[in-house]
Coordinates of N, CA, C and O in Angstrom, one line a residue:
M27 N 9.1 -43.1 41.2 CA 10.2 -42.2 41.5 C 9.6 -40.9 42.0 O 8.7 -40.3 41.4
A28 N 10.0 -40.5 43.2 CA 9.5 -39.2 43.8 C 10.1 -38.0 43.1 O 11.3 -38.0 42.6
L29 N 9.4 -37.0 43.0 CA 9.8 -35.7 42.4 C 10.7 -35.0 43.4 O 10.4 -34.8 44.6
D30 N 11.8 -34.5 42.9 CA 12.8 -33.8 43.7 C 12.4 -32.3 43.7 O 12.7 -31.6 42.7
I31 N 11.7 -31.8 44.7 CA 11.1 -30.5 44.7 C 12.3 -29.4 44.8 O 12.1 -28.3 44.3
K32 N 13.4 -29.8 45.3 CA 14.5 -28.8 45.4 C 14.9 -28.3 44.0 O 15.4 -27.2 44.0
K33 N 14.7 -29.1 43.0 CA 15.1 -28.6 41.6 C 14.2 -27.4 41.3 O 14.7 -26.6 40.4
F34 N 13.1 -27.2 41.9 CA 12.2 -26.1 41.5 C 12.3 -24.9 42.4 O 11.7 -23.9 42.1
I35 N 13.1 -25.0 43.4 CA 13.2 -23.9 44.4 C 13.8 -22.6 43.8 O 13.2 -21.5 44.0
H36 N 14.8 -22.7 43.0 CA 15.4 -21.5 42.4 C 14.4 -20.8 41.4 O 14.3 -19.6 41.4
R37 N 13.7 -21.6 40.7 CA 12.6 -21.0 39.8 C 11.6 -20.3 40.6 O 11.1 -19.3 40.3
F38 N 11.2 -21.0 41.7 CA 10.2 -20.4 42.6 C 10.7 -19.1 43.2 O 9.9 -18.1 43.2
I39 N 11.9 -19.0 43.6 CA 12.5 -17.8 44.2 C 12.4 -16.7 43.2 O 12.0 -15.6 43.5
D40 N 12.8 -16.9 42.0 CA 12.8 -15.9 40.9 C 11.3 -15.4 40.7 O 11.1 -14.2 40.6
E41 N 10.4 -16.3 40.6 CA 9.0 -16.0 40.4 C 8.5 -15.2 41.6 O 7.8 -14.2 41.5
A42 N 8.8 -15.7 42.8 CA 8.3 -15.0 44.0 C 8.8 -13.6 44.1 O 8.0 -12.7 44.5
R43 N 10.1 -13.4 43.8 CA 10.6 -12.0 43.8 C 9.8 -11.1 42.9 O 9.6 -10.0 43.2
E44 N 9.5 -11.6 41.7 CA 8.8 -10.8 40.7 C 7.3 -10.5 41.3 O 6.9 -9.4 41.2
Q45 N 6.7 -11.5 41.8 CA 5.3 -11.3 42.3 C 5.4 -10.3 43.5 O 4.5 -9.5 43.6
L46 N 6.4 -10.4 44.4 CA 6.5 -9.5 45.5 C 6.8 -8.1 45.0 O 6.3 -7.1 45.6
R47 N 7.6 -7.9 44.0 CA 7.8 -6.6 43.4 C 6.5 -6.0 42.9 O 6.2 -4.8 43.2
M48 N 5.7 -6.8 42.2 CA 4.5 -6.3 41.7 C 3.5 -5.9 42.9 O 2.8 -4.9 42.8
L49 N 3.5 -6.7 43.9 CA 2.7 -6.5 45.1 C 3.1 -5.2 45.8 O 2.3 -4.3 46.1
E50 N 4.4 -5.0 46.0 CA 4.9 -3.8 46.7 C 4.6 -2.6 45.9 O 4.1 -1.6 46.4
E51 N 4.9 -2.6 44.6 CA 4.6 -1.4 43.7 C 3.1 -1.2 43.6 O 2.6 0.0 43.7
G52 N 2.3 -2.2 43.5 CA 0.9 -2.1 43.4 C 0.2 -1.5 44.6 O -0.7 -0.7 44.6
L53 N 0.7 -2.0 45.8 CA 0.1 -1.5 47.0 C 0.5 0.0 47.2 O -0.4 0.8 47.8
G54 N 1.6 0.4 46.7 CA 1.9 1.9 46.8 C 1.0 2.7 45.9 O 0.6 3.7 46.3
Q55 N 0.7 2.1 44.7 CA -0.2 2.8 43.8 C -1.7 2.8 44.3 O -2.4 3.7 44.1
L56 N -2.0 1.7 45.0 CA -3.4 1.5 45.5 C -3.8 2.6 46.4 O -4.9 3.1 46.3
G57 N -2.9 3.1 47.2 CA -3.3 4.2 48.1 C -3.6 5.5 47.3 O -4.5 6.2 47.6
A58 N -2.8 5.7 46.3 CA -2.9 6.9 45.5 C -4.2 6.8 44.6 O -4.8 7.8 44.2
Q59 N -4.5 5.6 44.1 CA -5.6 5.4 43.2 C -6.9 5.1 43.9 O -7.9 4.8 43.3
N60 N -6.9 5.0 45.3 CA -8.0 4.8 46.1 C -8.9 3.6 45.7 O -10.1 3.8 45.4
G61 N -8.3 2.5 45.6 CA -9.1 1.2 45.4 C -9.4 0.9 43.9 O -10.4 0.3 43.7
D62 N -8.6 1.3 43.0 CA -8.8 0.9 41.6 C -9.0 -0.6 41.4 O -8.2 -1.4 41.8
S63 N -10.2 -0.9 40.9 CA -10.6 -2.4 40.9 C -9.6 -3.2 40.0 O -9.4 -4.4 40.4
E64 N -9.1 -2.7 38.9 CA -8.2 -3.5 38.1 C -6.9 -3.7 38.8 O -6.3 -4.8 38.7
L65 N -6.4 -2.7 39.5 CA -5.2 -2.9 40.3 C -5.4 -3.9 41.4 O -4.6 -4.7 41.7
V66 N -6.5 -3.8 42.1 CA -6.8 -4.8 43.2 C -6.9 -6.2 42.6 O -6.3 -7.1 43.2
N67 N -7.5 -6.4 41.4 CA -7.5 -7.7 40.8 C -6.1 -8.2 40.4 O -5.8 -9.3 40.6
S68 N -5.3 -7.3 40.0 CA -3.9 -7.6 39.7 C -3.1 -8.1 40.9 O -2.4 -9.0 40.9
L69 N -3.3 -7.3 42.0 CA -2.7 -7.7 43.3 C -3.2 -9.0 43.8 O -2.4 -9.8 44.3
F70 N -4.5 -9.3 43.7 CA -5.1 -10.5 44.1 C -4.4 -11.7 43.3 O -4.0 -12.7 43.9
R71 N -4.3 -11.5 42.0 CA -3.7 -12.6 41.2 C -2.2 -12.8 41.6 O -1.8 -14.0 41.6
A72 N -1.5 -11.8 41.9 CA -0.1 -12.0 42.3 C 0.0 -12.7 43.6 O 0.8 -13.7 43.7
A73 N -0.9 -12.4 44.6 CA -0.9 -13.1 45.8 C -1.3 -14.6 45.6 O -0.8 -15.5 46.2
H74 N -2.3 -14.8 44.7 CA -2.8 -16.1 44.4 C -1.7 -17.0 43.8 O -1.5 -18.1 44.2
T75 N -1.0 -16.4 42.9 CA 0.1 -17.1 42.2 C 1.2 -17.5 43.2 O 1.7 -18.6 43.2
L76 N 1.5 -16.6 44.1 CA 2.6 -16.8 45.1 C 2.1 -17.9 46.1 O 2.8 -18.9 46.4
K77 N 0.8 -17.9 46.5 CA 0.2 -18.9 47.3 C 0.3 -20.3 46.7 O 0.7 -21.2 47.3
G78 N -0.2 -20.3 45.4 CA -0.2 -21.6 44.8 C 1.2 -22.2 44.5 O 1.4 -23.4 44.8
S79 N 2.1 -21.4 44.1 CA 3.4 -21.9 43.8 C 4.1 -22.4 45.1 O 4.8 -23.5 45.1
S80 N 4.0 -21.7 46.2 CA 4.6 -22.1 47.4 C 3.9 -23.3 48.0 O 4.6 -24.2 48.6
R81 N 2.6 -23.4 47.8 CA 1.9 -24.6 48.3 C 2.4 -25.8 47.6 O 2.5 -26.9 48.2
M82 N 2.6 -25.7 46.3 CA 3.0 -26.9 45.5 C 4.4 -27.4 46.0 O 4.6 -28.6 46.0
L83 N 5.2 -26.5 46.5 CA 6.5 -26.8 47.0 C 6.6 -27.1 48.5 O 7.6 -27.3 49.0
K84 N 5.4 -27.1 49.1 CA 5.2 -27.3 50.5 C 6.0 -26.3 51.4 O 6.5 -26.6 52.4
L85 N 6.0 -25.1 50.9 CA 6.6 -24.0 51.6 C 5.5 -23.3 52.4 O 4.9 -22.3 52.0
L86 N 5.1 -23.9 53.5 CA 3.8 -23.6 54.2 C 3.8 -22.2 54.8 O 2.8 -21.5 54.8
S87 N 5.0 -21.7 55.3 CA 5.0 -20.3 55.9 C 4.7 -19.3 54.8 O 3.9 -18.4 55.0
I88 N 5.3 -19.5 53.6 CA 5.0 -18.6 52.5 C 3.6 -18.7 52.0 O 2.9 -17.7 51.8
S89 N 3.2 -19.9 51.9 CA 1.8 -20.2 51.4 C 0.7 -19.6 52.3 O -0.2 -19.0 51.9
D90 N 0.9 -19.8 53.6 CA -0.1 -19.4 54.6 C -0.1 -17.8 54.6 O -1.2 -17.2 54.7
T91 N 1.0 -17.2 54.6 CA 1.1 -15.7 54.6 C 0.5 -15.2 53.3 O -0.3 -14.2 53.3
A92 N 0.8 -15.8 52.2 CA 0.2 -15.3 50.9 C -1.3 -15.5 50.9 O -2.0 -14.7 50.3
H93 N -1.7 -16.6 51.5 CA -3.2 -16.9 51.5 C -3.9 -15.8 52.3 O -5.0 -15.3 51.9
S94 N -3.3 -15.4 53.4 CA -3.9 -14.3 54.3 C -4.0 -13.0 53.5 O -5.0 -12.3 53.5
L95 N -2.9 -12.7 52.8 CA -2.9 -11.5 51.9 C -3.9 -11.6 50.8 O -4.7 -10.6 50.6
E96 N -4.0 -12.8 50.2 CA -5.0 -13.0 49.2 C -6.5 -12.8 49.8 O -7.3 -12.2 49.1
D97 N -6.7 -13.3 51.0 CA -8.0 -13.1 51.6 C -8.3 -11.6 51.8 O -9.5 -11.2 51.6
V98 N -7.4 -10.8 52.3 CA -7.6 -9.4 52.5 C -7.9 -8.7 51.1 O -8.8 -7.9 51.0
L99 N -7.1 -9.1 50.1 CA -7.3 -8.5 48.8 C -8.7 -8.9 48.2 O -9.3 -8.1 47.5
G100 N -9.0 -10.2 48.5 CA -10.3 -10.6 48.0 C -11.5 -9.9 48.7 O -12.5 -9.5 48.0
A101 N -11.4 -9.6 49.9 CA -12.4 -8.8 50.6 C -12.4 -7.4 50.1 O -13.5 -6.8 50.0
L102 N -11.3 -6.9 49.8 CA -11.2 -5.5 49.2 C -11.8 -5.5 47.9 O -12.6 -4.6 47.5
R103 N -11.5 -6.5 47.1 CA -12.1 -6.6 45.7 C -13.6 -6.8 45.7 O -14.2 -6.2 44.9
E104 N -14.1 -7.5 46.7 CA -15.5 -7.7 46.8 C -16.2 -6.6 47.6 O -17.4 -6.7 47.9
R105 N -15.5 -5.6 48.0 CA -16.0 -4.4 48.7 C -16.6 -4.8 50.1 O -17.5 -4.2 50.5
K106 N -16.1 -5.9 50.6 CA -16.5 -6.3 52.0 C -15.8 -5.4 53.0 O -16.2 -5.3 54.2
I107 N -14.6 -4.9 52.7 CA -13.9 -4.0 53.5 C -13.4 -2.8 52.6 O -13.4 -2.9 51.4
G108 N -13.1 -1.7 53.3 CA -12.6 -0.5 52.6 C -11.1 -0.4 52.7 O -10.5 -1.0 53.6
L109 N -10.6 0.4 51.9 CA -9.1 0.6 51.9 C -8.8 1.8 52.8 O -9.4 2.9 52.6
D110 N -8.1 1.5 53.9 CA -7.6 2.6 54.7 C -6.1 2.4 55.0 O -5.5 1.4 54.5
D111 N -5.5 3.3 55.7 CA -4.1 3.3 55.9 C -3.7 2.0 56.7 O -2.7 1.4 56.4
A112 N -4.5 1.6 57.7 CA -4.2 0.5 58.5 C -4.2 -0.8 57.6 O -3.3 -1.7 57.8
T113 N -5.2 -0.9 56.8 CA -5.3 -2.1 55.9 C -4.1 -2.2 54.9 O -3.5 -3.2 54.7
R114 N -3.8 -1.0 54.3 CA -2.7 -1.0 53.4 C -1.4 -1.3 54.1 O -0.5 -2.0 53.6
D115 N -1.2 -0.7 55.3 CA 0.0 -1.0 56.1 C 0.1 -2.5 56.4 O 1.2 -3.1 56.4
L116 N -1.0 -3.1 56.8 CA -1.0 -4.5 57.1 C -0.6 -5.3 55.9 O 0.2 -6.3 56.0
M117 N -1.1 -5.0 54.7 CA -0.7 -5.7 53.5 C 0.7 -5.5 53.1 O 1.4 -6.5 52.7
L118 N 1.2 -4.3 53.3 CA 2.7 -4.1 53.1 C 3.5 -4.9 54.0 O 4.6 -5.4 53.7
E119 N 3.1 -5.0 55.3 CA 3.8 -5.8 56.2 C 3.8 -7.2 55.8 O 4.9 -7.9 55.9
A120 N 2.7 -7.7 55.3 CA 2.7 -9.1 54.8 C 3.7 -9.3 53.7 O 4.4 -10.3 53.6
V121 N 3.7 -8.3 52.7 CA 4.7 -8.4 51.6 C 6.1 -8.4 52.1 O 6.9 -9.2 51.6
D122 N 6.4 -7.6 53.1 CA 7.7 -7.5 53.7 C 8.1 -8.9 54.3 O 9.2 -9.4 54.1
N123 N 7.1 -9.5 55.0 CA 7.4 -10.8 55.7 C 7.6 -11.8 54.6 O 8.4 -12.7 54.8
L124 N 6.8 -11.8 53.6 CA 7.0 -12.7 52.5 C 8.3 -12.6 51.8 O 9.0 -13.6 51.5
G125 N 8.8 -11.4 51.6 CA 10.1 -11.1 51.1 C 11.2 -11.7 52.0 O 12.1 -12.3 51.5
N126 N 11.0 -11.5 53.3 CA 12.0 -12.1 54.2 C 12.1 -13.6 54.1 O 13.1 -14.2 54.2
L127 N 10.9 -14.2 54.1 CA 10.8 -15.7 53.9 C 11.5 -16.2 52.6 O 12.2 -17.1 52.7
V128 N 11.2 -15.5 51.6 CA 11.8 -15.9 50.3 C 13.3 -15.7 50.3 O 14.1 -16.6 49.8
E129 N 13.8 -14.6 50.9 CA 15.2 -14.4 50.9 C 15.9 -15.4 51.9 O 17.0 -15.8 51.6
H130 N 15.2 -15.7 52.9 CA 15.8 -16.8 53.8 C 15.9 -18.1 53.0 O 16.9 -18.8 53.1
L131 N 14.9 -18.4 52.3 CA 14.9 -19.6 51.4 C 16.0 -19.6 50.4 O 16.8 -20.5 50.2
A132 N 16.2 -18.4 49.8 CA 17.3 -18.2 48.8 C 18.7 -18.4 49.5 O 19.6 -18.8 48.8
S133 N 18.8 -18.1 50.7 CA 20.1 -18.2 51.4 C 20.5 -19.6 51.8 O 21.6 -19.8 52.3
Q134 N 19.5 -20.5 51.7 CA 19.8 -21.9 52.1 C 20.7 -22.6 51.1 O 20.5 -22.4 49.9
P135 N 21.6 -23.4 51.5 CA 22.4 -24.2 50.6 C 21.7 -25.2 49.8 O 20.7 -25.6 50.0

């Protein structure tokens, strides 16, 4: 018997909204705290959770975008890149896009 993934969509939406809220708030703090490593780790985990959950449900647009965000946060965490306004703005744009994708999913019957 195949697993009905649709049963898990509402749970995913609630979880995704929470992860996105944490990402948005954290990215706002990140600029003020100039690269706080614990905050970067927290943001990385939120993006990683969102990526994994969406991938399990085969929500590839969400998964791919979250993976890209996770990659940027990973590079920031490993100090391969520095935090500047353009990088923070790009991450905020990714979070906005993820939010739009999640809300679109929520609006589906």
